[in-house]
CSV table of C-alpha atoms in Angstrom, one decimal:
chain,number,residue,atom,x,y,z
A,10,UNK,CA,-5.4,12.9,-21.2
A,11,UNK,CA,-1.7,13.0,-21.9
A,12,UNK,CA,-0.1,10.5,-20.1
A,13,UNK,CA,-2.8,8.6,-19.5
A,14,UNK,CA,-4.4,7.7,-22.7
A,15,UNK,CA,-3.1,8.6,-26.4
A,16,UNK,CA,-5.7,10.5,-28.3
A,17,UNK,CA,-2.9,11.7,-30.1
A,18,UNK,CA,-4.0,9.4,-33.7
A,19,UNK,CA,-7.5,10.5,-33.6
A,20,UNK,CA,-8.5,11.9,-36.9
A,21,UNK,CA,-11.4,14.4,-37.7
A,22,UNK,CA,-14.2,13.1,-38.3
A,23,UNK,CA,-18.1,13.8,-40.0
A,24,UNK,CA,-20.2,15.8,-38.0
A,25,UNK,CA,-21.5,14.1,-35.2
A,26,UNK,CA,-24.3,11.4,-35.6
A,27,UNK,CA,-27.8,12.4,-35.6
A,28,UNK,CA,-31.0,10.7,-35.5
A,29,UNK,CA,-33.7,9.5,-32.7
A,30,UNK,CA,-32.5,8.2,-29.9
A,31,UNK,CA,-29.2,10.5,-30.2
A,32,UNK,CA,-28.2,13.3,-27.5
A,33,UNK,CA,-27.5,16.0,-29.7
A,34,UNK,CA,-26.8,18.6,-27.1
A,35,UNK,CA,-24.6,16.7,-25.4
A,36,UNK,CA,-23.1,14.8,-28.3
A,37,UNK,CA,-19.7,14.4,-28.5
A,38,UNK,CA,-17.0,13.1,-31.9
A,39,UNK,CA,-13.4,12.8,-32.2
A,40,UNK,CA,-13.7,16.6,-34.4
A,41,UNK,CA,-14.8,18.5,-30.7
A,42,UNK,CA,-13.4,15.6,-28.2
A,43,UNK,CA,-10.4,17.9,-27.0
A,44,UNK,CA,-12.5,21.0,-26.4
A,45,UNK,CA,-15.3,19.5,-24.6
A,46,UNK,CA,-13.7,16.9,-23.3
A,47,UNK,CA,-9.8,17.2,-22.3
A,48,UNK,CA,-10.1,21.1,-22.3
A,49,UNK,CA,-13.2,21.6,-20.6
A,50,UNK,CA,-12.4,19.1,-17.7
A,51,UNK,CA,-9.8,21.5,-16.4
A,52,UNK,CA,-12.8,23.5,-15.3
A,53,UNK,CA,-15.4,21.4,-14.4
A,54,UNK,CA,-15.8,17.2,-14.6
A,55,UNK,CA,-17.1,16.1,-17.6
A,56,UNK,CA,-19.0,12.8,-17.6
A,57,UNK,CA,-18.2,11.0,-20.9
A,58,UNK,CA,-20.8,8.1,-21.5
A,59,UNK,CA,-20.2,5.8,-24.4
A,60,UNK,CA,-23.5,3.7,-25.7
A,61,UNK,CA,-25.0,2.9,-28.5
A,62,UNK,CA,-28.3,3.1,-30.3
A,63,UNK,CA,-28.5,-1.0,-30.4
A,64,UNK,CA,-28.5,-1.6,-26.3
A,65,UNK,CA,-31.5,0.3,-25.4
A,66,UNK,CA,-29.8,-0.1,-22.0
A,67,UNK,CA,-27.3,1.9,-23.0
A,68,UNK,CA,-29.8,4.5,-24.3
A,69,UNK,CA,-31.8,4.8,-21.1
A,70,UNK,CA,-28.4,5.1,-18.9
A,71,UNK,CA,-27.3,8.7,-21.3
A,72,UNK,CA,-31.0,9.3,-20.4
A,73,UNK,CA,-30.8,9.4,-16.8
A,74,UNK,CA,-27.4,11.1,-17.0
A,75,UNK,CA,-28.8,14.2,-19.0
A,76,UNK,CA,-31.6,13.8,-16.4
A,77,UNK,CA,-29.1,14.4,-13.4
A,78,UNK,CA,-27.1,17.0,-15.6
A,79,UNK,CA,-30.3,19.0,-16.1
A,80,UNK,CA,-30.6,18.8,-12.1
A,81,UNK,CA,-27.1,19.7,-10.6
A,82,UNK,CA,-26.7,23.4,-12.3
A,83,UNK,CA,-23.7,23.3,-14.2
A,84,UNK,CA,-21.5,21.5,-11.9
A,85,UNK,CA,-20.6,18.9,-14.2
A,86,UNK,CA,-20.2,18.7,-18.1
A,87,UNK,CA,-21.8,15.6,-19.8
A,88,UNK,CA,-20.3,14.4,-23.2
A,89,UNK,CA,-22.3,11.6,-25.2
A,90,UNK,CA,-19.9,9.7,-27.6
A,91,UNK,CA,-22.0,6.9,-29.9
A,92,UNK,CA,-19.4,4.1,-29.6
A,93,UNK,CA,-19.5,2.3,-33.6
A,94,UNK,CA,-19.2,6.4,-35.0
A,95,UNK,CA,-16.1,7.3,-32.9
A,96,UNK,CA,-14.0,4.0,-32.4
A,97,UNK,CA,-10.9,5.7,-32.1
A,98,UNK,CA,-11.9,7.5,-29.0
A,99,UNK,CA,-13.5,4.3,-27.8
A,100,UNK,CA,-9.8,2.4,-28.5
A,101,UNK,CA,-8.1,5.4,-26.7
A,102,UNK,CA,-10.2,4.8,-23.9
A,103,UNK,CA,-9.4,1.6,-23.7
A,104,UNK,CA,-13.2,0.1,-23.4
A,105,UNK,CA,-13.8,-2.9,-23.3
A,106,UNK,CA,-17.9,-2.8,-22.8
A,107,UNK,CA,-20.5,-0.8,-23.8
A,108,UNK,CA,-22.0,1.4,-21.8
A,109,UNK,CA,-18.9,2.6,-20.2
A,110,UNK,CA,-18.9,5.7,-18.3
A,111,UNK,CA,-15.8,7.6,-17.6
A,112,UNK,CA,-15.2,11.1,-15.3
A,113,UNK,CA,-12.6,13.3,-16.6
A,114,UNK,CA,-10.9,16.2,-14.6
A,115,UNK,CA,-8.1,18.0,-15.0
A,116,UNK,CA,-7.4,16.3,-18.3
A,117,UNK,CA,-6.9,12.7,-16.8
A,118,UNK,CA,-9.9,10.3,-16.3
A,119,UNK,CA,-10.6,9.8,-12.5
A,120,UNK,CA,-13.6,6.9,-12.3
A,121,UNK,CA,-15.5,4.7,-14.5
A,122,UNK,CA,-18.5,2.5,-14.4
A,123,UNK,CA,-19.2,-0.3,-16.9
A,124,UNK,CA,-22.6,-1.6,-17.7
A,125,UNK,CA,-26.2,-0.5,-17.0
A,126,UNK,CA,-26.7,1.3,-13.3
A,127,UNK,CA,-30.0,2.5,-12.0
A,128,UNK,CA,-30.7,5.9,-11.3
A,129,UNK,CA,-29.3,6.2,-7.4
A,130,UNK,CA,-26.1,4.1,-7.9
A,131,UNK,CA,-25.6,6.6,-10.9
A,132,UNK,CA,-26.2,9.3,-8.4
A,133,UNK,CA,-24.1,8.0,-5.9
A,134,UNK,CA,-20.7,8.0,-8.3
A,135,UNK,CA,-21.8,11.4,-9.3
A,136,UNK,CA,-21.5,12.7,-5.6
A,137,UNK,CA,-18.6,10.7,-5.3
A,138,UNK,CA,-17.0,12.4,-8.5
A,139,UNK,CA,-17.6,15.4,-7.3
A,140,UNK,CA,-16.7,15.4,-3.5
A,141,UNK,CA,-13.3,14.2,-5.0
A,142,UNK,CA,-12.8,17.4,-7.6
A,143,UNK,CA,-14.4,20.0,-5.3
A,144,UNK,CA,-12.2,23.4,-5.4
A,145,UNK,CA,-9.7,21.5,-7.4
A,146,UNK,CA,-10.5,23.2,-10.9
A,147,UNK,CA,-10.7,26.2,-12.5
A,148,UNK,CA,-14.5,26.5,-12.7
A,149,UNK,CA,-16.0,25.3,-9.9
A,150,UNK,CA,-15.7,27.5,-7.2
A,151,UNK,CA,-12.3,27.0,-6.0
A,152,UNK,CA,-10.2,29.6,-5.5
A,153,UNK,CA,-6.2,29.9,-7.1
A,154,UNK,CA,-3.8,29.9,-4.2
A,155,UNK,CA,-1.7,33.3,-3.2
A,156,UNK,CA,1.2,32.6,-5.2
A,157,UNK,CA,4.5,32.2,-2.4
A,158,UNK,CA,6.1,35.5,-1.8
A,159,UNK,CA,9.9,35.9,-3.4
A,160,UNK,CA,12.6,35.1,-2.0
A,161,UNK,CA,14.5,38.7,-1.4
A,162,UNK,CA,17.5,37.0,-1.5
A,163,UNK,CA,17.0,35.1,-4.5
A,164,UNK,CA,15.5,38.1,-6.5
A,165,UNK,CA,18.8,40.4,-5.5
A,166,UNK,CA,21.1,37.0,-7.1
A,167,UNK,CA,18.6,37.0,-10.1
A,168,UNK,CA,18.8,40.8,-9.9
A,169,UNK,CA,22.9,40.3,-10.4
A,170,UNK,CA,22.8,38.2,-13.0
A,171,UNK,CA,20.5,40.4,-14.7
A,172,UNK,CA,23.2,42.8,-14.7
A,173,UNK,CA,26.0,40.9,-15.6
A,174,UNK,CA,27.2,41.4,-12.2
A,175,UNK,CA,28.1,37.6,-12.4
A,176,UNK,CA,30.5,38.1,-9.3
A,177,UNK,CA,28.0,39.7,-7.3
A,178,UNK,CA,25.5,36.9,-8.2
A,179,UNK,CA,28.0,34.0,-7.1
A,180,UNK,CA,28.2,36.4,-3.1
A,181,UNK,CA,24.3,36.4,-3.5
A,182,UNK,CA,24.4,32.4,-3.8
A,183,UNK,CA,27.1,32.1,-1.2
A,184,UNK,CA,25.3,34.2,1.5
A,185,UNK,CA,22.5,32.4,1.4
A,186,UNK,CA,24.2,28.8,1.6
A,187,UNK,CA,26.6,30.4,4.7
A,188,UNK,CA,22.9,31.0,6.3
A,189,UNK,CA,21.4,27.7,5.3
A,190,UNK,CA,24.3,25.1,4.3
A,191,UNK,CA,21.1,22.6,3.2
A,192,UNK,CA,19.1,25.5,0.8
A,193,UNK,CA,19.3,22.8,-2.5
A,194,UNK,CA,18.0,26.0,-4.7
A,195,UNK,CA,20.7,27.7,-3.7
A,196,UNK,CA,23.4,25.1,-4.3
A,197,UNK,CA,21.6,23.8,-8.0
A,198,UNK,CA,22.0,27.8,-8.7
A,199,UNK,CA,25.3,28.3,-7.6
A,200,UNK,CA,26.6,25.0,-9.6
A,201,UNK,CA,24.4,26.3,-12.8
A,202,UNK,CA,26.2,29.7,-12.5
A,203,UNK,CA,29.8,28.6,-12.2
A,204,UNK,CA,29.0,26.1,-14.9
A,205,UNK,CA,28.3,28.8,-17.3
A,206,UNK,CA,30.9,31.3,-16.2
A,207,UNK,CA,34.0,28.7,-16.6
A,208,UNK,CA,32.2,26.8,-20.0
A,209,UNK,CA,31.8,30.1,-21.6
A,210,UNK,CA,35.4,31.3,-21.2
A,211,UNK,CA,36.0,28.2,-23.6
A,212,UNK,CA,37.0,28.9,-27.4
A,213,UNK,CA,34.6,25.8,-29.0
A,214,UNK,CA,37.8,25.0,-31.0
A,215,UNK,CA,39.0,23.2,-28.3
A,216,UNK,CA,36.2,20.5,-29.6
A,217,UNK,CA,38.4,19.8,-32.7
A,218,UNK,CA,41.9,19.8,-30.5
A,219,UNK,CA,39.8,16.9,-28.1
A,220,UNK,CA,39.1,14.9,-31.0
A,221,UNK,CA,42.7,14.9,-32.7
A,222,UNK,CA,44.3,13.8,-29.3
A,223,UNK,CA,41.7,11.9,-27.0
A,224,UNK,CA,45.1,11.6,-24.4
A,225,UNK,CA,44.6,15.4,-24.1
A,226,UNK,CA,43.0,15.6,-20.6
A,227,UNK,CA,42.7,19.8,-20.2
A,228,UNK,CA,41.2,19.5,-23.9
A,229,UNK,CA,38.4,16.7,-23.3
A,230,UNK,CA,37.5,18.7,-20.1
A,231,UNK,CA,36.8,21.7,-22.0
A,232,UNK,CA,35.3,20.1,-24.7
A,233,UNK,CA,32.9,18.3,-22.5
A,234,UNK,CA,31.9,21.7,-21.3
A,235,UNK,CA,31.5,23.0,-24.6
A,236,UNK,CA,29.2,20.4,-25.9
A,237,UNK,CA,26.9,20.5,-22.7
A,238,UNK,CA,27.0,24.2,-23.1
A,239,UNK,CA,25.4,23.2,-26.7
A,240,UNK,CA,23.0,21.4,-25.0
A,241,UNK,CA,23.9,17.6,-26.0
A,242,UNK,CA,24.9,16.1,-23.3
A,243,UNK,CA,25.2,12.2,-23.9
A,244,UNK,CA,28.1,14.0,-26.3
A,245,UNK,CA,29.5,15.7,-22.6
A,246,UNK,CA,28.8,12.7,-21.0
A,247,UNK,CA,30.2,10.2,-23.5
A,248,UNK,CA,33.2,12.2,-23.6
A,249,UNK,CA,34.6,11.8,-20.5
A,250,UNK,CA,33.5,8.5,-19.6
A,251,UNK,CA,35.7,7.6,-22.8
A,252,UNK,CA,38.5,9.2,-21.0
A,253,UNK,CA,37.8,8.0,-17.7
A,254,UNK,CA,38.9,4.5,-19.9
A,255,UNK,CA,41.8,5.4,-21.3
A,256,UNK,CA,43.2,7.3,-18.4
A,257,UNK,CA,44.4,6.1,-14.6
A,258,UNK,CA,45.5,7.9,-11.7
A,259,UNK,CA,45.0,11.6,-10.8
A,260,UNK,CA,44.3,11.9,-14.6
A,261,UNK,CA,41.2,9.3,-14.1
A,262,UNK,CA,40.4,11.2,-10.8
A,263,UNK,CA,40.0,14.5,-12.1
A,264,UNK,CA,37.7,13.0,-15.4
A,265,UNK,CA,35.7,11.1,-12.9
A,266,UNK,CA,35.3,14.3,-10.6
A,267,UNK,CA,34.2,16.6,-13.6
A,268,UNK,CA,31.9,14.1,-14.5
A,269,UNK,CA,30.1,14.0,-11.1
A,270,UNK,CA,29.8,17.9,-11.2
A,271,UNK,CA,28.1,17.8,-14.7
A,272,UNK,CA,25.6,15.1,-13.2
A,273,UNK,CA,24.7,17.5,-10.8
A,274,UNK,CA,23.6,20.0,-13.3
A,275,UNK,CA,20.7,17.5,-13.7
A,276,UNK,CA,17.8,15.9,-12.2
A,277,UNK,CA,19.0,12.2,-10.9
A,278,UNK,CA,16.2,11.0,-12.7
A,279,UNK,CA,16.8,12.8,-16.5
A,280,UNK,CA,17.2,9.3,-18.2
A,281,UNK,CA,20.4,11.1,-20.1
A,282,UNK,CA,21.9,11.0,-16.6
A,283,UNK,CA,20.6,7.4,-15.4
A,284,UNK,CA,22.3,6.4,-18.5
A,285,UNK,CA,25.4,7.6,-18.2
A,286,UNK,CA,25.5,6.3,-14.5
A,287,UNK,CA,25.3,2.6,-15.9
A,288,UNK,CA,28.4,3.5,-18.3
A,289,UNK,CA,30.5,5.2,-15.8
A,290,UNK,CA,29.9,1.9,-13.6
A,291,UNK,CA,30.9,-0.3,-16.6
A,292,UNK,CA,34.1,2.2,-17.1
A,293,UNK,CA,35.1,2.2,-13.4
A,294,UNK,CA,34.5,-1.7,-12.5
C-alpha cells in the first residue's frame, strides 16, 4: 500500500475477534494485515471487506462474499476486517462508511464499493476486478516476461570497467554513441565514468584549501567533485552556485558549465536537482 495509504503506524494488536457472526477463516487484524493483505495481493487480489457485527447488512454482504470466494477456486483472496477492533486499518483506509469494500493488487488498492450490494452487483465488480488483474500477478496464471537480451556492447563496457580497463570502457561508450549519437544509456554512462575517473584523481584536502579561499576557482571545482563523490550533493551543488556569485566572466562561465555537467549526473526530477535549478536561477538573474 506504499504510496497510496500509510499503514506504516499500525500497531500489533490482540488476536483477532471471535464470536458469532465473525468470519474466522477469513478474518483479518492489523497483527496479519501485511501478510494477507499487502503481501498476498502481489499474487492474487484480495478482497478486503470492512463490517461490523451491529449492521446486519454488513454481516450478510461478508456472507455473500465468502459465498462467491468458496465459488471462484482460489482466484481471489478474501480478508474480513471487523471495523470498531481494527480502527487503525479502517483510518489508513481512509473509510468513511461501513460496509466498505476494497480490492487490492499488487500492494495498491484498485476499486471499492461502499454500502450494502446484492448478490449480482457484488458479482459484477468481482468480474470487473478480475478482468482488470488477469496475468498481471504472480499467482494467477500469468506468465513473467523473457527478460531483454544484453546489450553485447554494453556487457564488453561493463566487462572493462570490471577490469579496470577504465580507458577501454570510455572506447566501449564512445563506439556505441559514434553508432547511435541519441543512445541516452550510453551518454548517462559515459558522463558517470568520466565523472569518477577525474573526481577520483582529487586529494579530498583540496575541501579544506576551498573553504580557506572561496576566490579559489580550480579548488571549489575540485572540491565540488569531492563532496558529490561523498555522495552529498546539495554540498556540490551549493558550492558552486556560491561561486557562480562571487565570480564574473570566464571564471562565472566555467562554475556555471561544471555545474550543468553535475546536473546531468541526475535525474531532472531528483528534488536535490530541481532545487538547485531555482538557486542557480536566483544566482544568475
Amino acid at each position: 500500500m506504499s504510496g497510496a495509504v500509510d499503514l506504516s503506524g499500525l500497531k500489533q494488536p490482540a488476536a483477532a475477534p471471535g464470536g458469532a457472526g465473525t468470519p474466522g477463516d477469513h478474518a483479518v487484524t492489523e497483527a496479519d494485515f501485511e501478510t494477507k493483505v499487502i503481501r498476498r495481493s502481489m499474487q492474487v487480489p484480495v478482497v478486503v471487506a470492512l463490517f461490523s457485527q451491529r449492521s446486519p447488512g454488513s454481516v450478510e454482504l461478508v456472507r455473500t462474499l465468502e459465498q462467491l470466494n468458496a465459488g471462484d477456486g482460489g482466484t481471489w483472496d478474501l480478508a474480513v476486517i471487523e471495523a470498531e477492533a481494527n480502527m487503525n486499518i479502517v483510518q489508513a483506509l481512509r473509510v468513511q462508511g461501513i460496509p466498505t469494500v476494497i480490492a487490492v493488487a499488487g500492494g495498491q488498492p484498485l476499486a471499492d464499493f461502499e454500502g450494502v450490494q446484492p448478490e449480482p452487483q457484488v458479482r459484477q465488480w468481482l468480474d470487473a476486478v478480475l478482468d482488470a488483474t488477469a496475468g498481471k500477478l504472480e499467482g494467477d496464471g500469468g506468465t513473467e516476461p523473457e527478460p531483454e537480451a544484453e546489450d553485447p556492447r554494453f556487457v564488453a563496457a561493463e566487462d572493462a570497467m570490471a577490469e579496470g580497463d577504465i580507458a577501454g570502457a570510455e572506447a566501449a561508450y564512445e563506439a556505441i554513441l559514434t553508432e547511435e549519437p541519441n543512445n541516452e544509456e550510453a551518454k548517462g554512462a559515459l558522463r558517470q565514468l568520466r565523472f569518477l575517473t577525474r573526481a577520483q584523481q582529487i586529494d579530498p584536502a583540496v575541501l579544506a584549501t576551498a573553504d580557506a579561499d572561496p576566490a579559489d576557482v580550480e579548488a571549489s571545482l575540485d572540491a565540488a567533485d569531492v563532496e558529490l563523490l561523498e555522495q552529498r550533493p546539495e554540498a556540490a551543488f551549493d558550492r558552486l552556485i556560491g561561486l557562480i556569485k562571487r565570480t564574473a566572466g570566464d571564471e562565472r562561465t566555467t562554475a556555471r558549465t561544471r555545474l550543468l555537467e553535475l546536473f546531468e549526473l541526475f535525474d531532472k526530477a531528483e528534488p536535490v536537482v530541481v532545487a538547485a535549478r531555482r538557486k542557480l536561477a536566483t544566482a544568475l538573474y
